Every structure is written in structure tokens, then in C-alpha cells.
Tab-separated table of C-alpha atoms in Angstrom:
chain	number	residue	atom	x	y	z
A	315	GLY	CA	-17.060	8.020	1.862
A	316	ASP	CA	-15.151	5.482	-0.155
A	317	SER	CA	-14.215	2.273	1.625
A	318	VAL	CA	-12.937	-1.254	1.141
A	319	THR	CA	-13.972	-4.298	3.144
A	320	GLN	CA	-12.081	-7.539	2.855
A	321	MET	CA	-12.499	-10.797	4.682
A	322	GLU	CA	-10.673	-11.054	7.942
A	323	GLY	CA	-8.031	-13.660	8.364
A	324	PRO	CA	-6.005	-15.458	9.038
A	325	VAL	CA	-6.723	-17.961	6.312
A	326	THR	CA	-4.918	-21.294	6.518
A	327	LEU	CA	-4.928	-23.649	3.549
A	328	SER	CA	-3.133	-26.781	2.482
A	329	GLU	CA	-0.936	-26.670	-0.587
A	330	GLU	CA	-2.891	-27.013	-3.845
A	331	ALA	CA	-6.146	-25.867	-2.228
A	332	PHE	CA	-8.414	-23.292	-3.890
A	333	LEU	CA	-8.192	-19.748	-2.555
A	334	THR	CA	-10.804	-17.023	-2.395
A	335	ILE	CA	-10.326	-13.777	-0.521
A	336	ASN	CA	-13.417	-11.608	-0.615
A	337	CYS	CA	-13.255	-7.870	-1.199
A	338	THR	CA	-16.154	-5.456	-1.555
A	339	TYR	CA	-16.036	-1.727	-1.964
A	340	THR	CA	-18.065	1.441	-1.673
A	341	ALA	CA	-17.220	4.274	-4.004
A	342	THR	CA	-18.786	7.016	-6.046
A	343	GLY	CA	-17.945	7.014	-9.703
A	344	TYR	CA	-15.739	4.395	-11.311
A	345	PRO	CA	-12.758	3.460	-9.191
A	346	SER	CA	-9.758	1.383	-10.138
A	347	LEU	CA	-9.296	-1.723	-8.013
A	348	PHE	CA	-6.061	-3.342	-6.897
A	349	TRP	CA	-4.703	-6.326	-5.056
A	350	TYR	CA	-1.355	-5.892	-3.348
A	351	VAL	CA	0.670	-8.616	-1.633
A	352	GLN	CA	3.064	-8.190	1.277
A	353	TYR	CA	5.531	-10.975	1.973
A	354	PRO	CA	6.938	-11.194	5.520
A	355	GLY	CA	9.167	-8.252	6.375
A	356	GLU	CA	8.769	-6.607	2.975
A	357	GLY	CA	6.888	-3.736	1.378
A	358	LEU	CA	3.795	-4.083	-0.765
A	359	GLN	CA	3.926	-5.385	-4.305
A	360	LEU	CA	1.217	-4.865	-6.870
A	361	LEU	CA	-0.311	-8.247	-7.644
A	362	LEU	CA	-3.001	-7.269	-10.141
A	363	LYS	CA	-5.417	-4.521	-10.989
A	364	ALA	CA	-8.553	-3.702	-12.953
A	365	THR	CA	-9.595	-0.277	-14.106
A	366	LYS	CA	-13.174	-0.761	-15.297
A	367	ALA	CA	-16.192	-2.971	-14.820
A	368	ASP	CA	-15.877	-6.580	-16.029
A	369	ASP	CA	-12.101	-6.292	-16.373
A	370	LYS	CA	-10.193	-9.282	-15.082
A	371	GLY	CA	-6.772	-8.743	-13.553
A	372	SER	CA	-4.429	-11.705	-13.417
A	373	ASN	CA	-0.868	-12.440	-12.350
A	374	LYS	CA	1.057	-15.448	-11.008
A	375	GLY	CA	-2.058	-17.641	-11.165
A	376	PHE	CA	-4.161	-15.143	-9.199
A	377	GLU	CA	-7.268	-13.604	-10.729
A	378	ALA	CA	-9.859	-11.023	-9.757
A	379	THR	CA	-12.803	-9.675	-11.726
A	380	TYR	CA	-14.186	-6.158	-11.287
A	381	ARG	CA	-17.904	-6.687	-10.614
A	382	LYS	CA	-19.763	-3.407	-10.580
A	383	GLU	CA	-23.161	-4.989	-9.945
A	384	THR	CA	-21.949	-6.589	-6.714
A	385	THR	CA	-19.248	-3.981	-5.981
A	386	SER	CA	-16.750	-6.763	-5.517
A	387	PHE	CA	-13.197	-7.688	-6.519
A	388	HIS	CA	-12.613	-11.119	-5.030
A	389	LEU	CA	-9.142	-12.647	-5.319
A	390	GLU	CA	-8.914	-16.285	-6.448
A	391	LYS	CA	-6.250	-18.855	-7.159
A	392	GLY	CA	-6.905	-22.398	-8.203
A	393	SER	CA	-3.973	-24.069	-6.470
A	394	VAL	CA	-1.993	-22.261	-3.791
A	395	GLN	CA	1.637	-22.911	-2.936
A	396	VAL	CA	3.583	-22.467	0.277
A	397	SER	CA	5.305	-19.492	-1.362
A	398	ASP	CA	1.929	-17.704	-1.575
A	399	SER	CA	1.925	-17.251	2.202
A	400	ALA	CA	1.646	-13.495	2.692
A	401	VAL	CA	-0.759	-10.704	3.581
A	402	TYR	CA	-3.070	-9.632	0.768
A	403	PHE	CA	-4.550	-6.132	0.549
A	404	CYS	CA	-7.461	-5.018	-1.562
A	405	ALA	CA	-7.427	-1.327	-2.489
A	406	LEU	CA	-9.337	1.190	-4.541
A	407	GLY	CA	-8.325	4.394	-6.201
A	408	ALA	CA	-11.043	6.898	-6.918
A	409	TYR	CA	-11.606	10.492	-7.680
A	410	GLY	CA	-13.034	12.705	-5.044
A	411	GLY	CA	-11.769	13.275	-1.553
A	412	SER	CA	-8.024	13.316	-1.218
A	413	GLN	CA	-6.083	13.322	-4.457
A	414	GLY	CA	-3.407	11.227	-2.908
A	415	ASN	CA	-5.378	8.438	-1.415
A	416	LEU	CA	-5.477	4.796	-2.306
A	417	ILE	CA	-7.957	3.271	0.132
A	418	PHE	CA	-6.826	-0.078	1.506
A	419	GLY	CA	-8.633	-2.899	3.211
A	420	LYS	CA	-7.166	-4.168	6.466
A	421	GLY	CA	-5.422	-7.085	4.834
A	422	THR	CA	-5.908	-10.837	4.929
A	423	LYS	CA	-3.097	-13.060	6.121
A	424	LEU	CA	-2.759	-16.290	4.172
A	425	SER	CA	-0.763	-19.246	5.454
A	426	VAL	CA	-0.262	-22.237	3.174
A	427	LYS	CA	0.863	-25.500	4.774
A	428	PRO	CA	2.769	-28.183	2.870
B	237	SER	CA	13.340	0.881	-14.874
B	238	GLN	CA	12.156	2.637	-11.763
B	239	THR	CA	13.296	1.720	-8.282
B	240	ILE	CA	12.406	3.036	-4.868
B	241	HIS	CA	14.681	2.934	-1.851
B	242	GLN	CA	14.019	3.450	1.825
B	243	TRP	CA	16.380	3.639	4.751
B	244	PRO	CA	17.027	2.652	7.321
B	245	ALA	CA	15.389	-0.745	7.128
B	246	THR	CA	14.982	-0.997	10.883
B	247	LEU	CA	15.207	1.619	13.605
B	248	VAL	CA	14.878	1.497	17.378
B	249	GLN	CA	14.518	4.898	19.017
B	250	PRO	CA	13.733	6.135	22.539
B	251	VAL	CA	10.621	8.150	23.265
B	252	GLY	CA	11.261	11.856	22.775
B	253	SER	CA	14.070	11.423	20.274
B	254	PRO	CA	13.956	12.865	16.731
B	255	LEU	CA	13.267	10.859	13.591
B	256	SER	CA	14.302	11.072	9.971
B	257	LEU	CA	13.328	8.445	7.413
B	258	GLU	CA	14.361	8.829	3.815
B	259	CYS	CA	12.856	7.645	0.559
B	260	THR	CA	14.316	8.102	-2.914
B	261	VAL	CA	13.031	7.118	-6.321
B	262	GLU	CA	15.145	6.456	-9.387
B	263	GLY	CA	14.260	6.236	-13.037
B	264	THR	CA	11.374	8.690	-13.190
B	265	SER	CA	10.853	12.439	-12.992
B	266	ASN	CA	8.504	14.431	-10.805
B	267	PRO	CA	6.742	11.410	-9.323
B	268	ASN	CA	3.869	11.648	-6.908
B	269	LEU	CA	5.234	10.478	-3.541
B	270	TYR	CA	3.465	9.027	-0.533
B	271	TRP	CA	4.175	8.046	3.080
B	272	TYR	CA	2.026	5.347	4.684
B	273	ARG	CA	2.106	3.803	8.127
B	274	GLN	CA	1.138	0.238	8.854
B	275	ALA	CA	0.531	-0.442	12.522
B	276	ALA	CA	0.787	-4.009	13.780
B	277	GLY	CA	-2.210	-6.055	12.653
B	278	ARG	CA	-3.813	-3.133	10.889
B	279	GLY	CA	-4.139	-1.801	7.393
B	280	LEU	CA	-2.318	1.063	5.758
B	281	GLN	CA	-2.876	4.659	6.716
B	282	LEU	CA	-1.845	7.426	4.331
B	283	LEU	CA	0.183	10.047	6.206
B	284	PHE	CA	1.431	12.452	3.540
B	285	TYR	CA	1.574	12.819	-0.201
B	286	SER	CA	3.410	15.164	-2.529
B	287	VAL	CA	2.902	16.091	-6.170
B	288	GLY	CA	6.058	18.207	-6.455
B	289	ILE	CA	9.033	19.742	-4.699
B	290	GLY	CA	7.953	21.584	-1.575
B	291	GLN	CA	4.323	20.508	-2.003
B	292	ILE	CA	3.143	18.376	0.899
B	293	SER	CA	-0.381	17.391	1.859
B	294	SER	CA	-1.105	15.888	5.242
B	295	GLU	CA	-3.894	13.400	5.665
B	296	VAL	CA	-4.060	13.124	9.428
B	297	PRO	CA	-2.999	15.367	12.291
B	298	GLN	CA	-0.063	13.823	14.050
B	299	ASN	CA	3.369	14.055	15.500
B	300	LEU	CA	5.061	13.648	12.125
B	301	SER	CA	6.000	15.930	9.258
B	302	ALA	CA	7.212	15.384	5.708
B	303	SER	CA	9.425	17.294	3.330
B	304	ARG	CA	10.424	16.977	-0.301
B	305	PRO	CA	13.699	18.858	-0.737
B	306	GLN	CA	14.431	17.319	-4.148
B	307	ASP	CA	12.327	15.966	-6.975
B	308	ARG	CA	12.804	12.314	-6.073
B	309	GLN	CA	13.463	12.546	-2.351
B	310	PHE	CA	10.820	12.334	0.334
B	311	ILE	CA	11.631	12.593	4.023
B	312	LEU	CA	9.502	11.734	7.044
B	313	SER	CA	10.462	13.452	10.286
B	314	SER	CA	9.538	13.963	13.879
B	315	LYS	CA	10.985	16.264	16.526
B	316	LYS	CA	9.919	14.020	19.422
B	317	LEU	CA	8.822	10.445	18.950
B	318	LEU	CA	5.896	8.943	20.823
B	319	LEU	CA	5.328	5.285	21.647
B	320	SER	CA	2.371	5.345	19.264
B	321	ASP	CA	4.695	6.216	16.369
B	322	SER	CA	5.926	2.622	16.291
B	323	GLY	CA	5.036	0.830	13.096
B	324	PHE	CA	6.069	-0.049	9.579
B	325	TYR	CA	6.532	2.995	7.356
B	326	LEU	CA	6.125	2.615	3.639
B	327	CYS	CA	7.023	5.056	0.917
B	328	ALA	CA	5.348	4.806	-2.473
B	329	TRP	CA	5.405	6.586	-5.811
B	330	SER	CA	3.130	6.929	-8.812
B	331	VAL	CA	3.611	8.371	-12.264
B	332	ALA	CA	3.623	12.155	-12.459
B	333	GLY	CA	0.439	13.807	-13.498
B	334	THR	CA	-1.733	10.742	-13.095
B	335	LYS	CA	-4.871	10.700	-11.078
B	336	ILE	CA	-5.271	8.535	-8.048
B	337	LYS	CA	-6.763	5.700	-10.097
B	338	GLU	CA	-3.274	4.748	-11.194
B	339	THR	CA	-0.931	2.272	-9.576
B	340	GLN	CA	1.292	3.119	-6.640
B	341	TYR	CA	4.627	1.329	-6.251
B	342	PHE	CA	5.966	0.687	-2.783
B	343	GLY	CA	9.402	0.652	-1.237
B	344	PRO	CA	10.695	-2.064	1.107
B	345	GLY	CA	9.629	-0.182	4.238
B	346	THR	CA	11.215	0.935	7.502
B	347	ARG	CA	10.315	-0.813	10.715
B	348	LEU	CA	10.323	1.687	13.597
B	349	LEU	CA	10.179	0.669	17.232
B	350	VAL	CA	9.862	3.416	19.811
B	351	LEU	CA	10.759	2.358	23.353
């Protein structure tokens, strides 16, 4: 079945460091791909998304490119800030199986130190 | 604009007690609605989803139930809580009529601790 695998954390970086959080997926057909962010004690917020191969989603300095050939959707940011400390979830939405299901990775906790 | 509300924000309940968590959405009609649970240190698990009033689909067998008495109201319930029901419960919505490839928007969550 469909699945998402993202790198396990926690990830600890210094401010202004480069960030990559890896995400790969398994799906039949052509899923949409999402990155959500969860700040401490809060719900999930959509960070960015891509709906077809080679699309690049971007928001708040974060980027991710939908790579069909490598089935990946890695999240990157060139210079992280302390305020980026959060848990990041990769997710896919696909046809087939349950109509209601977005499939989430287990999340990667990012801590940015000043 | 659309907003989604959940309450209560935090709840501490004894084992065996009942549960009712509420979620409401404003600014849209006939949304798809979802309940997720996030256990400590784990990812999100879809519990229920609904595409209309009175229409509930359950993803996993469990101690919980869901109801949708009104178009934009989604309720998560239990008759008798278990310790394993502890977690962070998130409600989400998506635009009516869209397939699952579309974005889901999440509420602020309810943190439930069963003692």
C-alpha cells in the first residue's frame, strides 16, 4: 500500500545552517505531496505542497521538489532560524484505498540553536 | 475565510469515563471532516472521516466513535475511556467534493490525558 518514509530525528542545527529533511514515498498513480509543520502545542499547518512531478512547492524560505524518478519530496531551507524549531511531517494524498486518507510520515523534530 | 475550532484544548479524564470532543468549521459548506490521533512520539493516525451529515467512515477498530449532527460539526466520543486513548486529537477539513489529493486544514488540537 501507499506509504511515506521520512528521516528520523531529532535534528539539531545552529541558526543559519542549511536544512534537509528527507522524505520518500510509495504510491500507485500520481499522488499529491505535502509538508506540514507542527509548532509546540499546536495543530498542523500546511507548509507547502506539490501536485505533480517536477513541481516545486515553496513557502517561508522552505522548498521541496516532487521527484517522480526518485519518489522523493525532500524539504530544504538555506538558512534556518530559531523560530523554525518544530516537527515537520511529510504526507501524500492519493487515490485508491480509503477516500479520506492523507498518509503521513512519522515526523521529524527540528531544533535550531542560537 | 475558513476557520476550524476544537475544544476543549486540554482534558484530563479518569479511565472508564465518557468523552466528547467537538470540532466546528466556519466559512465553508459541506466540508469533508476528519479526526486524527497523534500519540506521543508517533505520527498521525486517521480515526474517522465524513463527507456529509450522518456519513461517517471509520479507519480503525477502536474504543471511539464519531458523529456529524450538523454540516460543520464533528464530534468524537467514547463511552468508556482507556489509558491507551491518551493522545493529541486533531480535527481537519478539506473542500467539499474534492478528492483526497487536496489539502487538509487542521485545527489546534485537543490534548487528552487518561489517568
